PDB file of C-alpha atoms in Angstrom:
ATOM      1  CA  UNK A   1     -28.855   8.683  -8.076  1.00 84.00           C
ATOM      2  CA  UNK A   2     -32.655   8.252  -6.710  1.00 86.00           C
ATOM      3  CA  UNK A   3     -34.620  10.849  -6.165  1.00 90.00           C
ATOM      4  CA  UNK A   4     -36.086  11.246  -3.081  1.00 91.00           C
ATOM      5  CA  UNK A   5     -39.214  13.643  -1.560  1.00 93.00           C
ATOM      6  CA  UNK A   6     -38.834  14.264   1.992  1.00 93.00           C
ATOM      7  CA  UNK A   7     -40.658  17.051   4.154  1.00 96.00           C
ATOM      8  CA  UNK A   8     -38.085  19.549   6.415  1.00 96.00           C
ATOM      9  CA  UNK A   9     -39.549  22.323   8.323  1.00 96.00           C
ATOM     10  CA  UNK A  10     -39.517  25.792   7.380  1.00 97.00           C
ATOM     11  CA  UNK A  11     -36.498  26.645   9.653  1.00 97.00           C
ATOM     12  CA  UNK A  12     -34.413  23.982   8.153  1.00 97.00           C
ATOM     13  CA  UNK A  13     -35.658  24.966   4.901  1.00 97.00           C
ATOM     14  CA  UNK A  14     -34.418  28.556   5.770  1.00 98.00           C
ATOM     15  CA  UNK A  15     -31.378  26.956   7.017  1.00 97.00           C
ATOM     16  CA  UNK A  16     -30.325  24.731   4.238  1.00 97.00           C
ATOM     17  CA  UNK A  17     -30.772  27.848   1.354  1.00 97.00           C
ATOM     18  CA  UNK A  18     -28.330  29.747   3.515  1.00 97.00           C
ATOM     19  CA  UNK A  19     -25.620  27.359   3.487  1.00 96.00           C
ATOM     20  CA  UNK A  20     -26.305  26.214   0.418  1.00 96.00           C
ATOM     21  CA  UNK A  21     -25.790  29.716  -0.426  1.00 97.00           C
ATOM     22  CA  UNK A  22     -22.880  30.664   1.829  1.00 97.00           C
ATOM     23  CA  UNK A  23     -20.906  27.136   0.525  1.00 96.00           C
ATOM     24  CA  UNK A  24     -21.676  27.742  -3.224  1.00 96.00           C
ATOM     25  CA  UNK A  25     -23.396  23.966  -3.582  1.00 96.00           C
ATOM     26  CA  UNK A  26     -26.702  23.039  -4.112  1.00 96.00           C
ATOM     27  CA  UNK A  27     -29.342  22.210  -1.630  1.00 97.00           C
ATOM     28  CA  UNK A  28     -29.175  18.748  -2.538  1.00 96.00           C
ATOM     29  CA  UNK A  29     -25.310  18.181  -2.302  1.00 96.00           C
ATOM     30  CA  UNK A  30     -25.428  20.029   1.100  1.00 96.00           C
ATOM     31  CA  UNK A  31     -28.518  17.004   2.166  1.00 96.00           C
ATOM     32  CA  UNK A  32     -26.172  14.717   0.682  1.00 93.00           C
ATOM     33  CA  UNK A  33     -23.321  15.418   2.650  1.00 93.00           C
ATOM     34  CA  UNK A  34     -24.681  15.885   5.708  1.00 94.00           C
ATOM     35  CA  UNK A  35     -26.568  12.499   5.189  1.00 92.00           C
ATOM     36  CA  UNK A  36     -23.312  11.076   4.922  1.00 87.00           C
ATOM     37  CA  UNK A  37     -21.994  12.801   7.768  1.00 89.00           C
ATOM     38  CA  UNK A  38     -24.255  11.769  10.223  1.00 89.00           C
ATOM     39  CA  UNK A  39     -24.180   7.812   9.093  1.00 84.00           C
ATOM     40  CA  UNK A  40     -20.674   8.147   9.469  1.00 80.00           C
ATOM     41  CA  UNK A  41     -21.343   9.596  13.160  1.00 84.00           C
ATOM     42  CA  UNK A  42     -23.698   6.600  13.821  1.00 83.00           C
ATOM     43  CA  UNK A  43     -21.203   4.206  12.438  1.00 79.00           C
ATOM     44  CA  UNK A  44     -22.099   3.256   8.841  1.00 68.00           C
ATOM     45  CA  UNK A  45     -18.871   3.416   6.787  1.00 63.00           C
ATOM     46  CA  UNK A  46     -18.745   6.086   3.813  1.00 61.00           C
ATOM     47  CA  UNK A  47     -18.885   5.156   0.202  1.00 61.00           C
ATOM     48  CA  UNK A  48     -15.448   4.951  -0.201  1.00 71.00           C
ATOM     49  CA  UNK A  49     -14.473   2.567   2.600  1.00 72.00           C
ATOM     50  CA  UNK A  50     -13.126   0.236  -0.338  1.00 79.00           C
ATOM     51  CA  UNK A  51     -11.152   2.744  -1.713  1.00 81.00           C
ATOM     52  CA  UNK A  52      -9.729   3.628   1.451  1.00 81.00           C
ATOM     53  CA  UNK A  53      -8.789  -0.660   1.905  1.00 85.00           C
ATOM     54  CA  UNK A  54      -7.252  -0.914  -1.792  1.00 87.00           C
ATOM     55  CA  UNK A  55      -4.916   2.576  -0.424  1.00 87.00           C
ATOM     56  CA  UNK A  56      -4.239   0.501   2.753  1.00 88.00           C
ATOM     57  CA  UNK A  57      -3.260  -2.457   0.840  1.00 89.00           C
ATOM     58  CA  UNK A  58      -1.210  -0.707  -1.595  1.00 87.00           C
ATOM     59  CA  UNK A  59       0.815   1.481   1.010  1.00 89.00           C
ATOM     60  CA  UNK A  60       1.718  -1.591   2.577  1.00 89.00           C
ATOM     61  CA  UNK A  61       3.151  -3.023  -0.616  1.00 86.00           C
ATOM     62  CA  UNK A  62       5.164  -0.280  -1.224  1.00 85.00           C
ATOM     63  CA  UNK A  63       6.313  -0.397   2.567  1.00 87.00           C
ATOM     64  CA  UNK A  64       7.037  -4.157   2.090  1.00 86.00           C
ATOM     65  CA  UNK A  65       9.214  -3.170  -0.663  1.00 79.00           C
ATOM     66  CA  UNK A  66       7.155  -4.210  -3.525  1.00 66.00           C
ATOM     67  CA  UNK A  67       7.044  -1.782  -6.872  1.00 65.00           C
ATOM     68  CA  UNK A  68       3.901  -0.767  -8.166  1.00 61.00           C
ATOM     69  CA  UNK A  69       3.219  -2.330 -12.166  1.00 62.00           C
ATOM     70  CA  UNK A  70       2.955   1.084 -13.499  1.00 69.00           C
ATOM     71  CA  UNK A  71       6.543   2.209 -13.935  1.00 75.00           C
ATOM     72  CA  UNK A  72       7.006   6.035 -13.925  1.00 76.00           C
ATOM     73  CA  UNK A  73       7.928   7.535 -17.335  1.00 82.00           C
ATOM     74  CA  UNK A  74       9.569  11.461 -15.616  1.00 80.00           C
ATOM     75  CA  UNK A  75      12.357  12.149 -13.191  1.00 83.00           C
ATOM     76  CA  UNK A  76      11.631  14.013 -10.584  1.00 83.00           C
ATOM     77  CA  UNK A  77      14.396  17.044 -11.388  1.00 86.00           C
ATOM     78  CA  UNK A  78      11.988  16.944 -15.367  1.00 84.00           C
ATOM     79  CA  UNK A  79       9.002  18.562 -12.351  1.00 83.00           C
ATOM     80  CA  UNK A  80      11.042  21.765 -11.746  1.00 84.00           C
ATOM     81  CA  UNK A  81      11.423  22.710 -15.572  1.00 72.00           C
ATOM     82  CA  UNK A  82       7.503  22.730 -15.730  1.00 64.00           C
TER      83      UNK A  82
END
């Protein structure tokens, strides 16, 4: 991560502290989430766009009948034994 210093208003500071406490996250995490959300809103892709593309390709391969390279080592019935 990269350290950034920004100036915010007193009302933003109060809201940030209150919301971070309510959500049980750090102020920095709340700021990062807000920044990601705003960037997405104005048209910038989120960091996970590549992962979504990979997931889409995986789904398409499964739908086409191609098997995933990793074979299961368990059976569905075994899940109920846990």
